[in-house]
Amino acid sequence: MLISEIFYSVQGEGTLVGVPSVFVRTSGCNLRCGWCDTPYASWKPEGDEMNVEAILEAVEACPTRFVVVTGGEPMVAKEMPLLLAKLREAGKHITIETAGTIAPDGVACDLASVSPKLAHSTPDEALAGKAWVEKHERLRLQPEVLRAWCSMYDFQLKFVVATEADVDEVRAVVNAIGVPPPPEKILLMPEGIKPEVLRLRQAWLVEVCKQTGWRYTPRLHIDLFGNQRGT
């Protein structure tokens, strides 16, 4: 499969924030988020073709049992079920970071980090083209697929939030899933790749979380390393 990068760092987002983890970033995505911070794995996929054995060897070289499979959208990779099965055999804790647009079909997973894409993710037609805008809009929210992820695994619903208006959309998405999740499993994360932008958004976002019981999640890797690849 096409692998953008494999690196060892700390988890920067979600319920496992701060945990040393090895990240396996696949290249390729079925969406085109306008603010995507990894365009090299989505808009213009790049990387190296690696077989499952080579990926496992790279993972085993890192001194942690925590593995984060991310993208791009990792679920578009045809060999993903095999890779996840081999990681499970190796005793790894597996987090899958996904937009929740492709059904899990029973793949090995310990934490489904599902990030449904809100309306502000839709790209500019001048940049992405009409076909991609239409595809993005058609695929970005699929309540039945989100419900499958949330019913099969321990999960977190991680929403990238840019404005206070996004909060109402988060509520609508959660309601559409049909099974009310515990509020602490609904994560709000400020959109942005610059510390000063994140600081501005986190101030009011924390207040939203205090009012709703939802969980605030930082972007720790931005605070520690900036918007750098391999972190």
Coordinates of N, CA and C in Angstrom, one line a residue:
M1 N 0.8 -1.2 0.0 CA 0.0 0.0 0.0 C 0.9 1.2 0.0
L2 N 0.3 2.4 -0.4 CA 1.1 3.6 -0.5 C 1.1 4.2 0.9
I3 N 2.3 4.4 1.4 CA 2.6 4.9 2.8 C 3.3 6.3 2.7
S4 N 2.6 7.3 3.2 CA 3.2 8.6 3.2 C 4.4 8.7 4.2
E5 N 4.2 8.2 5.4 CA 5.3 8.3 6.4 C 4.9 7.3 7.6
I6 N 6.0 6.9 8.2 CA 5.9 6.2 9.5 C 6.8 6.9 10.5
F7 N 6.3 7.3 11.6 CA 7.1 8.0 12.5 C 6.7 7.8 14.0
Y8 N 7.6 8.0 14.9 CA 7.4 7.8 16.3 C 7.3 9.2 17.0
S9 N 6.2 9.4 17.7 CA 5.9 10.7 18.4 C 5.0 10.5 19.6
V10 N 4.4 11.5 20.0 CA 3.3 11.4 21.0 C 2.0 11.7 20.3
Q11 N 0.9 11.1 20.8 CA -0.4 11.4 20.2 C -0.8 12.8 20.6
G12 N -1.1 13.6 19.6 CA -1.4 15.0 19.8 C -2.9 15.3 20.0
E13 N -3.8 14.4 19.8 CA -5.2 14.7 19.8 C -6.0 13.5 20.5
G14 N -7.1 13.9 21.1 CA -8.0 12.9 21.6 C -7.8 12.4 22.9
T15 N -8.4 11.3 23.3 CA -8.4 10.7 24.6 C -7.0 10.1 25.0
L16 N -6.2 9.8 24.0 CA -4.8 9.3 24.3 C -3.7 10.3 24.1
V17 N -4.1 11.6 24.2 CA -3.1 12.7 24.0 C -2.0 12.5 24.9
G18 N -0.8 12.7 24.3 CA 0.5 12.5 25.1 C 1.1 11.2 25.2
V19 N 0.3 10.1 24.7 CA 0.8 8.8 24.7 C 1.8 8.5 23.6
P20 N 3.1 8.1 23.9 CA 4.0 7.8 22.8 C 3.4 6.7 21.9
S21 N 3.5 7.0 20.6 CA 2.8 6.2 19.6 C 3.6 6.2 18.3
V22 N 3.5 5.1 17.6 CA 4.0 5.1 16.2 C 2.9 5.3 15.2
F23 N 3.1 6.2 14.3 CA 2.0 6.6 13.4 C 2.3 6.0 12.0
V24 N 1.3 5.4 11.5 CA 1.4 4.8 10.1 C 0.5 5.7 9.3
R25 N 1.0 6.5 8.4 CA 0.1 7.4 7.6 C 0.1 6.9 6.2
T26 N -1.1 6.4 5.8 CA -1.4 6.0 4.5 C -1.6 7.2 3.6
S27 N -1.4 7.0 2.3 CA -1.6 8.1 1.3 C -2.7 7.8 0.4
G28 N -3.7 8.7 0.3 CA -4.9 8.5 -0.5 C -6.1 8.8 0.4
C29 N -7.1 9.5 -0.2 CA -8.3 9.9 0.5 C -9.4 10.0 -0.4
N30 N -10.6 9.7 0.1 CA -11.8 9.9 -0.7 C -12.6 11.2 -0.5
L31 N -12.0 12.1 0.3 CA -12.5 13.4 0.5 C -11.4 14.4 0.1
R32 N -11.8 15.7 0.1 CA -10.9 16.8 -0.2 C -11.2 18.0 0.7
C33 N -10.9 17.8 2.0 CA -11.2 18.9 3.0 C -10.4 20.2 2.6
G34 N -11.1 21.3 2.6 CA -10.4 22.5 2.2 C -9.2 22.9 3.1
W35 N -9.4 22.6 4.4 CA -8.3 23.0 5.3 C -7.4 21.8 5.7
C36 N -7.4 20.7 4.9 CA -6.6 19.6 5.2 C -5.1 19.9 5.5
D37 N -4.6 19.4 6.7 CA -3.2 19.7 7.1 C -2.2 18.7 6.6
T38 N -2.7 17.7 5.9 CA -1.8 16.7 5.3 C -2.1 16.5 3.8
P39 N -2.1 17.5 3.0 CA -2.4 17.4 1.6 C -1.5 16.4 0.8
Y40 N -0.3 16.2 1.4 CA 0.6 15.2 0.7 C 0.1 13.8 0.9
A41 N -1.0 13.6 1.7 CA -1.6 12.3 1.8 C -3.0 12.3 1.4
S42 N -3.5 13.4 0.8 CA -4.9 13.4 0.4 C -5.0 14.1 -1.0
W43 N -4.8 15.4 -1.1 CA -5.0 16.2 -2.3 C -4.0 15.7 -3.4
K44 N -2.8 15.5 -3.0 CA -1.7 15.0 -3.9 C -1.0 13.9 -3.2
P45 N -1.6 12.7 -3.2 CA -1.0 11.6 -2.5 C 0.4 11.3 -2.9
E46 N 1.3 11.2 -2.0 CA 2.7 10.8 -2.3 C 3.2 9.9 -1.2
G47 N 4.3 9.1 -1.5 CA 4.8 8.2 -0.6 C 5.5 7.0 -1.2
D48 N 5.7 6.0 -0.5 CA 6.4 4.8 -1.0 C 5.4 3.6 -0.9
E49 N 5.5 2.7 -1.9 CA 4.7 1.4 -1.8 C 5.4 0.5 -0.8
M50 N 4.7 0.1 0.2 CA 5.3 -0.8 1.2 C 4.3 -2.0 1.4
N51 N 4.9 -3.2 1.5 CA 4.0 -4.4 1.8 C 3.8 -4.4 3.4
V52 N 2.9 -5.3 3.8 CA 2.6 -5.3 5.2 C 3.8 -5.7 6.0
E53 N 4.6 -6.6 5.6 CA 5.8 -7.0 6.3 C 6.7 -5.9 6.6
A54 N 6.9 -5.0 5.6 CA 7.8 -3.9 5.8 C 7.2 -2.9 6.8
I55 N 5.9 -2.7 6.7 CA 5.3 -1.8 7.6 C 5.4 -2.3 9.0
L56 N 5.2 -3.6 9.2 CA 5.3 -4.2 10.6 C 6.7 -4.0 11.1
E57 N 7.7 -4.2 10.2 CA 9.1 -4.1 10.7 C 9.4 -2.7 11.2
A58 N 8.9 -1.7 10.5 CA 9.1 -0.3 10.9 C 8.4 0.0 12.2
V59 N 7.2 -0.6 12.3 CA 6.4 -0.4 13.6 C 7.1 -1.0 14.8
E60 N 7.6 -2.2 14.6 CA 8.3 -2.9 15.7 C 9.6 -2.3 16.1
A61 N 10.2 -1.4 15.2 CA 11.4 -0.7 15.6 C 11.2 0.4 16.6
C62 N 9.9 0.7 16.9 CA 9.6 1.8 17.8 C 9.2 1.3 19.2
P63 N 9.7 1.8 20.2 CA 9.5 1.3 21.6 C 8.1 1.6 22.2
T64 N 7.0 1.2 21.6 CA 5.7 1.4 22.1 C 4.8 0.3 21.5
R65 N 3.7 0.1 22.3 CA 2.7 -0.8 21.8 C 1.5 -0.1 21.1
F66 N 1.6 1.2 21.2 CA 0.5 2.0 20.6 C 0.7 2.4 19.2
V67 N -0.2 2.0 18.3 CA -0.1 2.3 16.9 C -1.3 3.1 16.4
V68 N -1.0 4.2 15.7 CA -2.1 5.1 15.2 C -2.0 4.9 13.7
V69 N -3.1 4.4 13.1 CA -3.2 4.2 11.6 C -4.0 5.4 11.1
T70 N -3.4 6.3 10.3 CA -4.0 7.5 9.9 C -3.8 7.7 8.4
G71 N -4.2 8.9 8.0 CA -4.1 9.2 6.5 C -3.9 10.7 6.3
G72 N -4.5 11.2 5.1 CA -5.4 10.5 4.3 C -6.6 9.8 5.0
E73 N -7.1 8.9 4.2 CA -8.2 8.0 4.8 C -7.7 6.6 4.7
P74 N -7.2 6.0 5.9 CA -6.6 4.7 5.8 C -7.6 3.6 5.3
M75 N -8.9 3.8 5.5 CA -9.8 2.7 5.1 C -9.9 2.5 3.6
V76 N -9.3 3.4 2.8 CA -9.4 3.2 1.3 C -8.3 2.2 0.9
A77 N -7.3 1.9 1.7 CA -6.3 1.0 1.3 C -6.8 -0.4 1.3
K78 N -6.6 -1.1 0.2 CA -7.2 -2.5 0.1 C -6.5 -3.5 1.1
E79 N -5.2 -3.3 1.4 CA -4.6 -4.2 2.3 C -4.7 -3.8 3.8
M80 N -5.6 -2.8 4.1 CA -5.7 -2.4 5.4 C -6.2 -3.5 6.4
P81 N -7.2 -4.3 6.0 CA -7.7 -5.3 7.0 C -6.5 -6.3 7.3
L82 N -5.7 -6.6 6.4 CA -4.5 -7.5 6.7 C -3.5 -6.8 7.6
L83 N -3.2 -5.6 7.3 CA -2.3 -4.9 8.2 C -2.8 -4.8 9.6
L84 N -4.1 -4.5 9.8 CA -4.6 -4.4 11.1 C -4.7 -5.7 11.8
A85 N -4.9 -6.8 11.1 CA -4.9 -8.1 11.7 C -3.5 -8.5 12.2
K86 N -2.5 -8.1 11.4 CA -1.1 -8.4 11.8 C -0.7 -7.6 13.0
L87 N -1.1 -6.3 13.0 CA -0.8 -5.5 14.2 C -1.5 -6.1 15.5
R88 N -2.7 -6.6 15.3 CA -3.4 -7.2 16.4 C -2.6 -8.5 16.9
E89 N -2.1 -9.3 15.9 CA -1.3 -10.5 16.3 C -0.1 -10.1 17.0
A90 N 0.5 -8.9 16.7 CA 1.7 -8.5 17.3 C 1.5 -7.8 18.7
G91 N 0.2 -7.8 19.1 CA -0.1 -7.3 20.5 C -0.2 -5.7 20.5
K92 N -0.4 -5.1 19.4 CA -0.4 -3.6 19.4 C -1.8 -3.1 19.8
H93 N -1.8 -1.9 20.4 CA -3.1 -1.2 20.6 C -3.3 -0.3 19.4
I94 N -4.4 -0.5 18.7 CA -4.6 0.1 17.4 C -5.6 1.2 17.5
T95 N -5.2 2.4 17.1 CA -6.2 3.5 16.9 C -6.3 3.7 15.4
I96 N -7.5 3.7 14.9 CA -7.7 4.1 13.5 C -8.3 5.5 13.4
E97 N -7.6 6.4 12.7 CA -8.2 7.7 12.5 C -8.8 7.8 11.2
T98 N -10.1 8.0 11.2 CA -10.9 7.9 10.0 C -12.0 9.0 9.9
A99 N -12.5 9.3 8.7 CA -13.6 10.3 8.6 C -14.9 9.6 8.8
G100 N -14.9 8.2 8.9 CA -16.1 7.5 9.1 C -17.0 7.5 7.8
T101 N -16.4 7.4 6.6 CA -17.2 7.3 5.4 C -17.1 5.9 4.8
I102 N -16.4 5.0 5.4 CA -16.2 3.6 4.9 C -16.5 2.7 6.0
A103 N -17.4 1.8 5.8 CA -17.8 0.8 6.9 C -16.6 0.0 7.4
P104 N -16.5 -0.3 8.7 CA -15.4 -1.0 9.2 C -15.3 -2.4 8.9
D105 N -16.4 -3.1 8.7 CA -16.4 -4.5 8.3 C -15.6 -5.4 9.2
G106 N -15.6 -5.1 10.5 CA -15.0 -6.0 11.5 C -13.5 -6.0 11.6
V107 N -12.8 -4.9 11.1 CA -11.4 -4.9 11.1 C -10.9 -4.7 12.6
A108 N -9.7 -5.1 12.8 CA -9.1 -5.1 14.2 C -8.9 -3.6 14.5
C109 N -9.4 -3.2 15.7 CA -9.3 -1.8 16.1 C -9.6 -1.8 17.6
D110 N -8.8 -1.0 18.4 CA -9.0 -0.8 19.8 C -9.7 0.5 20.1
L111 N -9.4 1.5 19.3 CA -10.0 2.9 19.4 C -10.3 3.4 18.0
A112 N -11.6 3.6 17.8 CA -12.0 4.3 16.5 C -12.0 5.8 16.7
S113 N -11.1 6.5 16.2 CA -11.1 7.9 16.3 C -11.8 8.5 15.0
V114 N -13.1 8.7 15.1 CA -13.9 9.0 14.0 C -14.1 10.6 13.9
S115 N -13.7 11.1 12.8 CA -13.8 12.6 12.6 C -14.8 13.0 11.5
P116 N -16.1 13.1 11.8 CA -17.0 13.4 10.8 C -16.7 14.9 10.3
K117 N -16.9 15.0 9.0 CA -16.5 16.3 8.4 C -17.7 17.2 8.3
L118 N -17.6 18.4 8.9 CA -18.7 19.4 8.9 C -18.7 20.2 7.5
A119 N -19.7 21.1 7.4 CA -19.9 21.8 6.1 C -18.7 22.6 5.7
H120 N -18.0 23.2 6.7 CA -16.8 24.0 6.4 C -15.7 23.3 5.8
S121 N -15.7 22.0 5.8 CA -14.6 21.2 5.2 C -14.7 21.2 3.7
T122 N -15.9 21.5 3.1 CA -16.0 21.4 1.6 C -15.1 22.4 1.0
P123 N -14.3 21.9 0.0 CA -13.3 22.8 -0.6 C -13.9 23.8 -1.6
D124 N -13.1 24.8 -1.9 CA -13.4 25.7 -3.0 C -13.4 25.1 -4.3
E125 N -14.5 25.3 -5.1 CA -14.5 24.6 -6.4 C -13.4 25.0 -7.3
A126 N -12.9 26.3 -7.2 CA -11.8 26.8 -8.0 C -10.6 26.0 -7.8
L127 N -10.4 25.4 -6.6 CA -9.2 24.7 -6.2 C -9.3 23.2 -6.5
A128 N -10.5 22.7 -6.1 CA -10.7 21.2 -6.1 C -11.4 20.7 -7.4
G129 N -12.1 21.6 -8.1 CA -12.9 21.2 -9.2 C -14.3 20.8 -8.8
K130 N -15.3 20.9 -9.7 CA -16.7 20.6 -9.4 C -16.9 19.2 -9.0
A131 N -16.2 18.2 -9.7 CA -16.4 16.8 -9.4 C -16.0 16.5 -8.0
W132 N -14.9 17.0 -7.5 CA -14.4 16.7 -6.2 C -15.3 17.3 -5.1
V133 N -15.8 18.6 -5.4 CA -16.7 19.2 -4.5 C -18.0 18.4 -4.3
E134 N -18.5 17.9 -5.4 CA -19.8 17.1 -5.4 C -19.5 15.8 -4.7
K135 N -18.4 15.1 -5.0 CA -18.0 13.9 -4.3 C -17.9 14.1 -2.8
H136 N -17.2 15.1 -2.4 CA -16.9 15.4 -1.0 C -18.3 15.6 -0.3
E137 N -19.2 16.4 -0.9 CA -20.5 16.6 -0.3 C -21.3 15.4 -0.1
R138 N -21.2 14.5 -1.1 CA -21.9 13.3 -1.1 C -21.4 12.3 -0.1
L139 N -20.1 12.3 0.2 CA -19.5 11.3 1.1 C -19.3 11.7 2.5
R140 N -19.2 13.0 2.7 CA -18.6 13.5 4.0 C -19.4 13.1 5.3
L141 N -20.7 12.9 5.2 CA -21.5 12.5 6.3 C -22.4 11.4 5.9
Q142 N -22.1 10.2 6.6 CA -22.9 9.0 6.4 C -23.3 8.4 7.8
P143 N -24.5 8.9 8.3 CA -24.8 8.5 9.6 C -24.8 7.0 9.9
E144 N -25.2 6.2 8.9 CA -25.2 4.7 9.1 C -23.8 4.2 9.3
V145 N -22.8 4.7 8.6 CA -21.5 4.3 8.7 C -20.9 4.8 10.0
L146 N -21.2 6.0 10.4 CA -20.7 6.5 11.7 C -21.3 5.6 12.8
R147 N -22.6 5.2 12.7 CA -23.2 4.4 13.7 C -22.5 3.0 13.8
A148 N -22.1 2.5 12.7 CA -21.4 1.2 12.7 C -20.1 1.3 13.4
W149 N -19.3 2.3 13.2 CA -18.0 2.5 13.9 C -18.3 2.6 15.4
C150 N -19.3 3.4 15.8 CA -19.5 3.6 17.2 C -20.1 2.4 17.9
S151 N -20.7 1.5 17.2 CA -21.3 0.4 17.8 C -20.4 -0.8 17.9
M152 N -19.3 -0.8 17.0 CA -18.4 -2.0 17.0 C -17.2 -1.8 17.9
Y153 N -16.8 -0.5 18.2 CA -15.5 -0.3 18.8 C -15.6 0.7 20.0
D154 N -14.7 0.7 20.8 CA -14.5 1.9 21.7 C -14.2 3.1 20.7
F155 N -14.8 4.2 21.0 CA -14.7 5.3 20.0 C -14.6 6.6 20.6
Q156 N -14.2 7.6 19.7 CA -14.3 9.0 20.0 C -14.8 9.7 18.8
L157 N -15.7 10.6 18.9 CA -16.2 11.4 17.8 C -15.5 12.7 17.8
K158 N -14.5 13.0 16.9 CA -13.7 14.2 17.0 C -14.1 15.1 15.9
F159 N -14.6 16.3 16.3 CA -15.0 17.3 15.4 C -14.0 18.5 15.3
V160 N -13.7 18.8 14.1 CA -12.8 20.0 13.9 C -13.7 21.2 13.8
V161 N -13.5 22.1 14.7 CA -14.5 23.3 14.8 C -13.7 24.6 14.5
A162 N -14.3 25.4 13.6 CA -13.7 26.7 13.3 C -14.5 27.9 13.8
T163 N -15.8 27.8 13.9 CA -16.6 28.9 14.4 C -17.6 28.4 15.3
E164 N -18.2 29.3 16.1 CA -19.2 28.9 17.1 C -20.5 28.3 16.4
A165 N -20.7 28.7 15.1 CA -21.8 28.2 14.3 C -21.7 26.7 14.1
D166 N -20.5 26.2 14.1 CA -20.2 24.8 13.9 C -20.8 23.9 15.0
V167 N -21.0 24.5 16.2 CA -21.5 23.7 17.3 C -22.9 23.1 17.1
D168 N -23.7 23.9 16.4 CA -25.1 23.4 16.1 C -25.0 22.3 15.1
E169 N -24.1 22.3 14.2 CA -23.9 21.3 13.2 C -23.4 20.0 13.9
V170 N -22.5 20.1 14.9 CA -22.1 19.0 15.7 C -23.3 18.3 16.3
R171 N -24.1 19.1 16.9 CA -25.3 18.5 17.6 C -26.2 17.7 16.5
A172 N -26.3 18.3 15.4 CA -27.1 17.7 14.3 C -26.5 16.3 13.9
V173 N -25.2 16.3 13.8 CA -24.5 15.1 13.4 C -24.7 14.0 14.4
V174 N -24.5 14.4 15.7 CA -24.6 13.4 16.8 C -26.0 12.9 16.8
N175 N -27.0 13.7 16.6 CA -28.4 13.3 16.7 C -28.7 12.3 15.5
A176 N -28.0 12.6 14.3 CA -28.3 11.8 13.2 C -27.7 10.4 13.3
I177 N -26.7 10.2 14.2 CA -26.2 8.9 14.4 C -27.2 8.0 15.0
G178 N -28.1 8.5 15.8 CA -29.2 7.8 16.3 C -29.0 7.2 17.7
V179 N -27.8 7.0 18.1 CA -27.5 6.4 19.5 C -26.7 7.4 20.3
P180 N -27.3 8.1 21.2 CA -26.6 9.2 21.9 C -25.4 8.7 22.6
P181 N -24.2 9.2 22.2 CA -23.0 8.8 22.9 C -22.8 9.5 24.2
P182 N -22.0 8.9 25.1 CA -21.6 9.7 26.3 C -21.0 11.0 25.9
P183 N -21.3 12.1 26.6 CA -20.8 13.4 26.2 C -19.3 13.5 26.1
E184 N -18.6 12.7 27.0 CA -17.1 12.8 27.0 C -16.5 12.1 25.8
K185 N -17.3 11.4 25.0 CA -16.8 10.8 23.8 C -17.0 11.7 22.6
I186 N -17.6 12.9 22.8 CA -17.7 13.9 21.7 C -16.6 14.9 22.0
L187 N -15.7 14.9 21.0 CA -14.5 15.8 21.2 C -14.5 17.0 20.2
L188 N -14.2 18.1 20.8 CA -14.2 19.4 20.0 C -12.7 19.8 19.9
M189 N -12.2 20.0 18.7 CA -10.8 20.4 18.5 C -10.8 21.6 17.6
P190 N -10.0 22.6 18.0 CA -10.0 23.8 17.1 C -9.3 23.6 15.8
E191 N -9.8 24.1 14.8 CA -9.2 24.0 13.4 C -8.1 25.1 13.4
G192 N -6.9 24.6 12.8 CA -5.8 25.6 12.6 C -4.5 24.9 12.7
I193 N -3.5 25.5 12.1 CA -2.1 24.9 12.2 C -1.1 25.9 12.7
K194 N -1.7 27.0 13.2 CA -0.8 28.1 13.8 C -1.2 28.2 15.3
P195 N -0.2 28.2 16.2 CA -0.5 28.3 17.7 C -1.4 29.5 18.0
E196 N -1.2 30.6 17.4 CA -2.0 31.8 17.7 C -3.5 31.6 17.3
V197 N -3.7 31.0 16.2 CA -5.1 30.7 15.8 C -5.8 29.7 16.7
L198 N -5.0 28.7 17.1 CA -5.6 27.7 18.0 C -5.9 28.3 19.4
R199 N -5.1 29.2 19.9 CA -5.3 29.9 21.1 C -6.6 30.7 21.1
L200 N -6.8 31.4 20.0 CA -8.0 32.2 19.9 C -9.3 31.4 19.9
R201 N -9.2 30.2 19.3 CA -10.4 29.4 19.2 C -10.6 28.5 20.4
Q202 N -9.5 28.2 21.1 CA -9.7 27.3 22.3 C -10.4 28.0 23.4
A203 N -10.3 29.4 23.5 CA -10.9 30.1 24.6 C -12.4 29.9 24.6
W204 N -13.1 30.1 23.5 CA -14.5 29.9 23.5 C -14.9 28.4 23.4
L205 N -14.0 27.6 22.8 CA -14.3 26.2 22.6 C -14.4 25.5 24.0
V206 N -13.5 25.9 24.9 CA -13.5 25.3 26.2 C -14.8 25.6 26.9
E207 N -15.3 26.9 26.7 CA -16.6 27.2 27.3 C -17.7 26.4 26.8
V208 N -17.7 26.1 25.5 CA -18.7 25.2 24.9 C -18.7 23.9 25.6
C209 N -17.5 23.4 25.8 CA -17.4 22.0 26.4 C -17.8 22.1 27.9
K210 N -17.6 23.1 28.6 CA -18.1 23.2 29.9 C -19.6 23.3 30.0
Q211 N -20.2 23.8 29.0 CA -21.7 23.9 29.0 C -22.3 22.6 28.5
T212 N -21.7 21.8 27.7 CA -22.3 20.6 27.1 C -21.8 19.3 27.7
G213 N -20.7 19.4 28.4 CA -20.1 18.1 28.9 C -19.2 17.4 27.9
W214 N -19.1 18.0 26.7 CA -18.2 17.4 25.7 C -16.8 17.6 26.1
R215 N -15.9 16.9 25.4 CA -14.5 17.0 25.7 C -13.7 17.9 24.8
Y216 N -12.9 18.8 25.4 CA -12.0 19.6 24.6 C -10.7 18.8 24.3
T217 N -10.3 18.8 23.1 CA -9.0 18.2 22.8 C -8.1 19.2 22.1
P218 N -6.8 19.3 22.6 CA -5.9 20.2 22.0 C -5.3 19.6 20.7
R219 N -4.4 20.3 20.1 CA -3.5 19.8 19.0 C -2.1 19.9 19.6
L220 N -1.8 19.0 20.5 CA -0.5 19.0 21.2 C 0.7 19.1 20.3
H221 N 0.7 18.3 19.2 CA 1.8 18.3 18.3 C 2.1 19.6 17.7
I222 N 1.0 20.5 17.5 CA 1.3 21.8 17.0 C 2.0 22.7 18.0
D223 N 1.5 22.5 19.3 CA 2.2 23.3 20.4 C 3.6 22.9 20.6
L224 N 3.9 21.6 20.4 CA 5.3 21.1 20.6 C 6.2 21.3 19.5
F225 N 5.7 21.0 18.3 CA 6.6 21.0 17.1 C 6.2 21.9 16.0
G226 N 5.1 22.6 16.1 CA 4.6 23.4 14.9 C 4.0 22.4 13.9
N227 N 3.6 23.0 12.7 CA 3.0 22.2 11.7 C 4.1 21.5 10.9
Q228 N 4.7 20.5 11.5 CA 5.9 19.8 10.9 C 5.5 18.3 10.5
R229 N 5.9 17.9 9.4 CA 5.7 16.5 9.1 C 6.5 15.6 10.0
G230 N 6.0 14.4 10.2 CA 6.7 13.4 11.1 C 6.7 13.7 12.5
T231 N 5.6 14.4 13.0 CA 5.5 14.7 14.4 C 4.1 14.4 14.9

